[in-house]
Tab-separated table of C-alpha atoms in Angstrom:
chain	number	residue	atom	x	y	z
K	1	PHE	CA	1.307	-10.109	13.443
K	2	LEU	CA	0.840	-6.640	11.927
K	3	GLU	CA	-2.924	-7.045	11.683
K	4	PHE	CA	-3.109	-8.154	15.322
K	5	GLU	CA	-1.040	-5.149	16.455
K	6	LEU	CA	-3.279	-2.767	14.529
K	7	ASP	CA	-6.420	-4.470	15.834
K	8	MET	CA	-5.211	-4.103	19.418
K	9	TRP	CA	-4.258	-0.471	18.800
K	10	TYR	CA	-7.775	0.244	17.552
K	11	PHE	CA	-9.266	-1.700	20.449
K	12	ARG	CA	-7.287	0.316	23.006
K	13	LEU	CA	-8.376	3.587	21.381
K	14	VAL	CA	-12.027	2.514	21.394
K	15	GLU	CA	-11.912	1.079	24.918
K	16	LYS	CA	-10.141	4.066	26.484
K	17	GLY	CA	-12.689	6.111	28.396
K	18	TRP	CA	-15.530	4.089	26.849
K	19	GLU	CA	-17.742	3.988	29.983
K	20	LYS	CA	-17.721	7.770	30.343
K	21	PHE	CA	-18.242	8.183	26.592
K	22	ALA	CA	-21.145	5.690	26.556
K	23	ARG	CA	-22.880	7.354	29.516
K	24	GLN	CA	-22.601	10.757	27.840
K	25	VAL	CA	-24.097	9.456	24.593
K	26	LYS	CA	-26.889	7.767	26.572
K	27	GLN	CA	-27.682	10.867	28.603
K	28	GLU	CA	-27.641	13.199	25.604
K	29	LYS	CA	-29.657	10.672	23.568
K	30	GLY	CA	-27.203	11.181	20.733
K	31	LYS	CA	-26.849	9.013	17.661
K	32	ILE	CA	-24.279	6.307	18.400
K	33	SER	CA	-22.703	6.273	14.932
K	34	LYS	CA	-22.321	10.071	14.881
K	35	ALA	CA	-20.733	10.137	18.342
K	36	ILE	CA	-18.341	7.312	17.456
K	37	ALA	CA	-17.340	8.978	14.178
K	38	LYS	CA	-16.501	12.158	16.074
K	39	GLN	CA	-14.584	10.197	18.711
K	40	LEU	CA	-12.557	8.252	16.123
K	41	SER	CA	-12.250	10.864	13.374
K	42	GLY	CA	-8.469	10.619	13.648
K	43	LEU	CA	-8.717	7.042	12.323
K	44	SER	CA	-10.763	8.177	9.297
K	45	VAL	CA	-13.913	6.594	10.729
K	46	THR	CA	-17.040	8.191	9.256
K	47	GLU	CA	-20.615	8.195	10.551
K	48	VAL	CA	-21.745	6.048	7.612
K	49	MET	CA	-18.959	3.579	8.265
K	50	ALA	CA	-19.795	3.299	11.962
K	51	GLU	CA	-23.495	2.877	11.199
K	52	ASP	CA	-22.789	0.117	8.672
K	53	VAL	CA	-20.657	-1.812	11.159
K	54	ILE	CA	-23.283	-1.500	13.911
K	55	GLN	CA	-26.047	-2.735	11.604
K	56	LYS	CA	-24.102	-5.579	9.973
K	57	GLU	CA	-22.722	-6.892	13.258
K	58	GLY	CA	-26.077	-6.558	14.998
K	59	PHE	CA	-24.736	-4.668	18.014
K	60	PRO	CA	-27.243	-3.646	20.732
K	61	GLU	CA	-28.971	-0.304	20.270
K	62	ASP	CA	-28.275	0.438	23.924
K	63	ILE	CA	-24.621	1.516	23.940
K	64	MET	CA	-24.397	0.758	27.676
K	65	LYS	CA	-24.681	-2.948	26.808
K	66	TRP	CA	-21.521	-2.929	24.693
K	67	ASP	CA	-19.068	-5.112	26.606
K	68	ALA	CA	-15.366	-5.751	25.898
K	69	SER	CA	-16.083	-8.489	23.345
K	70	ILE	CA	-18.362	-6.196	21.341
K	71	LEU	CA	-15.862	-3.351	21.500
K	72	ARG	CA	-13.137	-5.627	20.205
K	73	ARG	CA	-15.269	-6.873	17.301
K	74	PHE	CA	-16.194	-3.293	16.561
K	75	ALA	CA	-12.553	-2.172	16.616
K	76	VAL	CA	-11.371	-5.032	14.402
K	77	THR	CA	-14.098	-4.419	11.818
K	78	LEU	CA	-13.322	-0.710	11.715
K	79	ARG	CA	-9.627	-1.452	11.293
K	80	LYS	CA	-10.344	-3.647	8.270
K	81	LEU	CA	-12.414	-0.865	6.714
K	82	THR	CA	-10.050	2.017	7.415
K	83	LYS	CA	-6.725	0.178	7.045
K	84	PRO	CA	-7.213	-2.328	4.208
K	85	MET	CA	-4.103	-4.283	3.222
K	86	VAL	CA	-2.412	-5.594	0.138
K	87	ILE	CA	0.535	-7.931	0.726
K	88	ALA	CA	3.529	-7.706	-1.603
K	89	CYS	CA	4.977	-11.227	-1.861
K	90	ASN	CA	8.529	-10.371	-2.840
K	91	LYS	CA	11.295	-12.543	-4.334
K	92	ILE	CA	8.929	-14.425	-6.606
K	93	ASP	CA	11.959	-14.969	-8.866
K	94	VAL	CA	13.629	-17.161	-6.215
K	95	GLY	CA	13.315	-20.907	-6.819
K	96	SER	CA	10.813	-21.562	-4.028
K	97	GLY	CA	8.975	-18.266	-4.490
K	98	MET	CA	5.932	-19.503	-6.391
K	99	ALA	CA	5.504	-22.538	-4.139
K	100	ASN	CA	5.610	-20.289	-1.066
K	101	LEU	CA	3.032	-17.990	-2.623
K	102	GLU	CA	0.651	-20.909	-3.125
K	103	LYS	CA	1.093	-21.868	0.522
K	104	LEU	CA	0.246	-18.323	1.575
K	105	LYS	CA	-2.890	-18.297	-0.581
K	106	LYS	CA	-4.101	-21.498	1.083
K	107	GLU	CA	-3.297	-20.290	4.589
K	108	PHE	CA	-4.678	-16.756	4.106
K	109	PRO	CA	-7.486	-17.063	1.515
K	110	ASN	CA	-9.066	-13.737	2.508
K	111	HIS	CA	-5.922	-11.668	2.049
K	112	MET	CA	-4.916	-9.831	-1.111
K	113	LEU	CA	-1.566	-11.322	-2.157
K	114	ILE	CA	0.448	-10.055	-5.132
K	115	ALA	CA	3.594	-11.753	-6.413
K	116	CYS	CA	6.455	-9.381	-7.125
K	117	SER	CA	10.179	-9.058	-7.632
K	118	ALA	CA	11.564	-5.768	-6.333
K	119	GLU	CA	15.060	-6.683	-7.512
K	120	ALA	CA	13.871	-7.180	-11.083
K	121	GLU	CA	11.912	-3.927	-11.027
K	122	LEU	CA	14.936	-2.032	-9.726
K	123	ALA	CA	17.155	-3.514	-12.448
K	124	LEU	CA	14.695	-2.526	-15.178
K	125	ARG	CA	14.241	0.996	-13.854
K	126	GLU	CA	17.986	1.538	-13.543
K	127	ALA	CA	18.515	0.308	-17.095
K	128	ALA	CA	15.718	2.570	-18.325
K	129	LYS	CA	17.161	5.507	-16.356
K	130	HIS	CA	20.452	5.111	-18.236
K	131	GLU	CA	18.508	4.774	-21.512
K	132	LEU	CA	19.757	1.237	-22.104
K	133	ILE	CA	16.210	-0.071	-22.425
K	134	GLY	CA	12.737	1.310	-22.960
K	135	TYR	CA	10.537	0.245	-20.067
K	136	VAL	CA	7.255	1.414	-18.577
K	137	PRO	CA	6.649	0.205	-14.987
K	138	GLY	CA	3.910	-2.398	-14.928
K	139	GLU	CA	4.407	-3.491	-18.542
K	140	ASN	CA	5.112	-7.117	-19.473
K	141	ASN	CA	8.062	-6.353	-21.736
K	142	PHE	CA	10.881	-3.931	-22.456
K	143	GLU	CA	12.875	-2.859	-25.496
K	144	ILE	CA	16.669	-2.923	-25.624
K	145	LEU	CA	17.809	0.446	-26.988
K	146	LYS	CA	21.605	0.253	-26.735
K	147	ALA	CA	22.687	-3.373	-26.899
K	148	GLU	CA	26.286	-2.351	-27.552
K	149	LYS	CA	26.542	-0.723	-24.123
K	150	LEU	CA	25.357	-3.821	-22.260
K	151	ASN	CA	27.942	-6.289	-21.009
K	152	GLU	CA	27.323	-10.020	-21.077
K	153	LYS	CA	26.245	-10.166	-17.431
K	154	GLN	CA	23.683	-7.412	-17.965
K	155	LYS	CA	22.314	-9.119	-21.071
K	156	GLN	CA	21.893	-12.369	-19.172
K	157	ALA	CA	20.150	-10.591	-16.302
K	158	LEU	CA	17.701	-8.868	-18.651
K	159	ALA	CA	17.050	-12.140	-20.473
K	160	PHE	CA	16.353	-13.850	-17.140
K	161	ILE	CA	13.915	-11.113	-16.109
K	162	ARG	CA	12.080	-11.271	-19.418
K	163	LYS	CA	11.757	-15.068	-19.484
K	164	ASN	CA	11.267	-15.935	-15.819
K	165	ILE	CA	9.304	-12.937	-14.573
K	166	LEU	CA	7.696	-10.811	-17.274
K	167	GLU	CA	6.650	-13.628	-19.611
K	168	LYS	CA	5.630	-15.899	-16.738
K	169	ASP	CA	3.891	-13.468	-14.373
K	170	GLY	CA	2.982	-10.601	-16.709
K	171	SER	CA	5.017	-8.004	-14.795
K	172	THR	CA	7.402	-7.622	-11.870
K	173	GLY	CA	4.327	-7.015	-9.717
K	174	VAL	CA	5.692	-3.874	-8.058
K	175	GLN	CA	3.523	-1.425	-10.003
K	176	GLN	CA	0.561	-3.753	-9.554
K	177	VAL	CA	0.976	-3.540	-5.774
K	178	VAL	CA	0.953	0.260	-5.915
K	179	ASP	CA	-2.007	0.406	-8.330
K	180	THR	CA	-4.008	-2.069	-6.258
K	181	ALA	CA	-3.390	-0.134	-3.043
K	182	VAL	CA	-4.229	3.259	-4.551
K	183	PHE	CA	-7.076	2.460	-6.936
K	184	ASP	CA	-8.667	-0.777	-5.677
K	185	LEU	CA	-8.309	-0.504	-1.897
K	186	LEU	CA	-8.273	3.260	-1.331
K	187	LYS	CA	-10.478	4.003	-4.376
K	188	TYR	CA	-8.477	7.092	-5.334
K	189	SER	CA	-8.809	8.725	-8.754
K	190	ALA	CA	-6.055	10.116	-10.963
K	191	ILE	CA	-7.046	13.626	-12.072
K	192	PHE	CA	-5.109	15.686	-14.613
K	193	PRO	CA	-5.131	19.507	-14.628
K	194	GLY	CA	-5.368	20.814	-18.175
K	195	GLY	CA	-6.894	23.445	-20.422
K	196	VAL	CA	-9.380	22.963	-23.234
K	197	ASN	CA	-6.978	24.694	-25.617
K	198	LYS	CA	-3.729	23.836	-23.855
K	199	LEU	CA	-2.650	20.381	-22.680
K	200	GLU	CA	1.112	21.009	-22.805
K	201	ASP	CA	3.318	22.828	-20.326
K	202	SER	CA	6.056	25.339	-21.160
K	203	GLU	CA	8.418	22.477	-22.047
K	204	GLY	CA	5.953	20.857	-24.440
K	205	ARG	CA	5.114	17.936	-22.143
K	206	ARG	CA	1.535	16.729	-22.569
K	207	LEU	CA	-0.442	16.473	-19.298
K	208	PRO	CA	2.736	16.297	-17.187
K	209	ASP	CA	0.986	16.536	-13.818
K	210	VAL	CA	-1.502	14.256	-12.092
K	211	PHE	CA	-3.131	14.406	-8.658
K	212	LEU	CA	-4.556	11.527	-6.649
K	213	MET	CA	-7.942	12.473	-5.217
K	214	PRO	CA	-9.890	10.500	-2.595
K	215	PRO	CA	-13.327	8.994	-3.332
K	216	LYS	CA	-16.244	11.383	-3.890
K	217	SER	CA	-13.946	14.359	-4.497
K	218	THR	CA	-15.557	17.250	-6.345
K	219	ALA	CA	-14.342	19.820	-8.830
K	220	LEU	CA	-14.133	22.299	-5.954
K	221	ASP	CA	-11.979	19.884	-3.939
K	222	PHE	CA	-9.663	19.620	-6.929
K	223	ALA	CA	-9.479	23.414	-7.229
K	224	PHE	CA	-8.370	23.685	-3.602
K	225	ARG	CA	-5.882	20.853	-4.166
K	226	LEU	CA	-4.281	22.832	-6.990
K	227	HIS	CA	-4.181	26.102	-5.067
K	228	THR	CA	-6.128	27.653	-2.211
K	229	ASP	CA	-6.873	30.771	-4.268
K	230	LEU	CA	-8.382	28.647	-7.065
K	231	GLY	CA	-10.736	27.089	-4.551
K	232	LYS	CA	-11.699	30.338	-2.841
K	233	ASN	CA	-12.350	32.118	-6.145
K	234	PHE	CA	-13.865	29.121	-7.963
K	235	ILE	CA	-16.266	30.038	-10.771
K	236	ARG	CA	-16.635	26.815	-12.747
K	237	ALA	CA	-14.768	23.794	-14.022
K	238	ILE	CA	-14.539	22.313	-17.500
K	239	ASP	CA	-14.353	18.633	-18.393
K	240	VAL	CA	-11.624	18.945	-21.014
K	241	ARG	CA	-12.445	15.636	-22.719
K	242	THR	CA	-16.066	16.606	-23.422
K	243	LYS	CA	-15.562	20.401	-23.228
K	244	ARG	CA	-18.588	20.427	-20.905
K	245	VAL	CA	-18.892	23.034	-18.150
K	246	VAL	CA	-19.406	21.460	-14.738
K	247	GLY	CA	-20.138	22.950	-11.345
K	248	LYS	CA	-18.287	22.791	-8.055
K	249	GLU	CA	-20.245	19.693	-6.960
K	250	TYR	CA	-19.196	17.643	-9.999
K	251	LEU	CA	-17.880	14.267	-8.804
K	252	LEU	CA	-14.489	13.496	-10.283
K	253	LYS	CA	-13.889	10.283	-12.218
K	254	ASN	CA	-10.597	8.457	-12.669
K	255	ARG	CA	-8.477	9.959	-15.473
K	256	ASP	CA	-10.604	13.109	-15.741
K	257	VAL	CA	-8.870	16.126	-17.278
K	258	ILE	CA	-10.201	19.223	-15.535
K	259	GLU	CA	-9.720	22.932	-16.185
K	260	ILE	CA	-10.505	25.246	-13.280
K	261	VAL	CA	-11.840	28.717	-14.025
K	262	SER	CA	-11.584	31.151	-11.119
K	263	GLY	CA	-11.827	34.859	-10.414
K	264	LYS	CA	-9.135	37.105	-9.042
């Protein structure tokens, strides 16, 4: 249902004013992919993306020959590229949860489905927040820190989570959904600001901050992300792990630790 609604939304945006748009592109002898990217920039459609879709789908070179069926195929393909989906299959801890997940996998083999239990994740995070257990989101286990402060019902709940979710599925799945969306689908990178000679903040926390940067981000992009003045007065960046000086065009990699050197 959601995919269909998004597909139709894209289709309406593409179809709206298409005849006038197509005639203009034809008259100006402009590049179709460039014109479309400009027209649909609000949907994060790039020229490369539009060109790839046109080539792979084998659409006519003459844009005036694009009828409603072609526009719809074009819109649907663009939607899949710009709005990829991961489906969180919640309540995997319920008796019929795993069986339902298998049914979904058979019915929707091309969709990314991840089993999860939001209730279990919430229980673990609340317990960790009150320092009753030691738990890192996404891990397959936890450590009980203050057993004496847990009542019998809480102990049973934690035992159930450990046996029926963590040991069976490897995690509650919640963090996996987030990681998959951010790193696998959107291809973002986690970048840490740090100094070659200083990785701690004023409170002694080591690399306390992290920024998610989109694909093909550069050291200069990261400087601007930290502060506009750092970007405007950028001099160089330093890869803290290797202590190597890199320029503004350096392409960031996941888990890079970068120091920005700027003027005043």
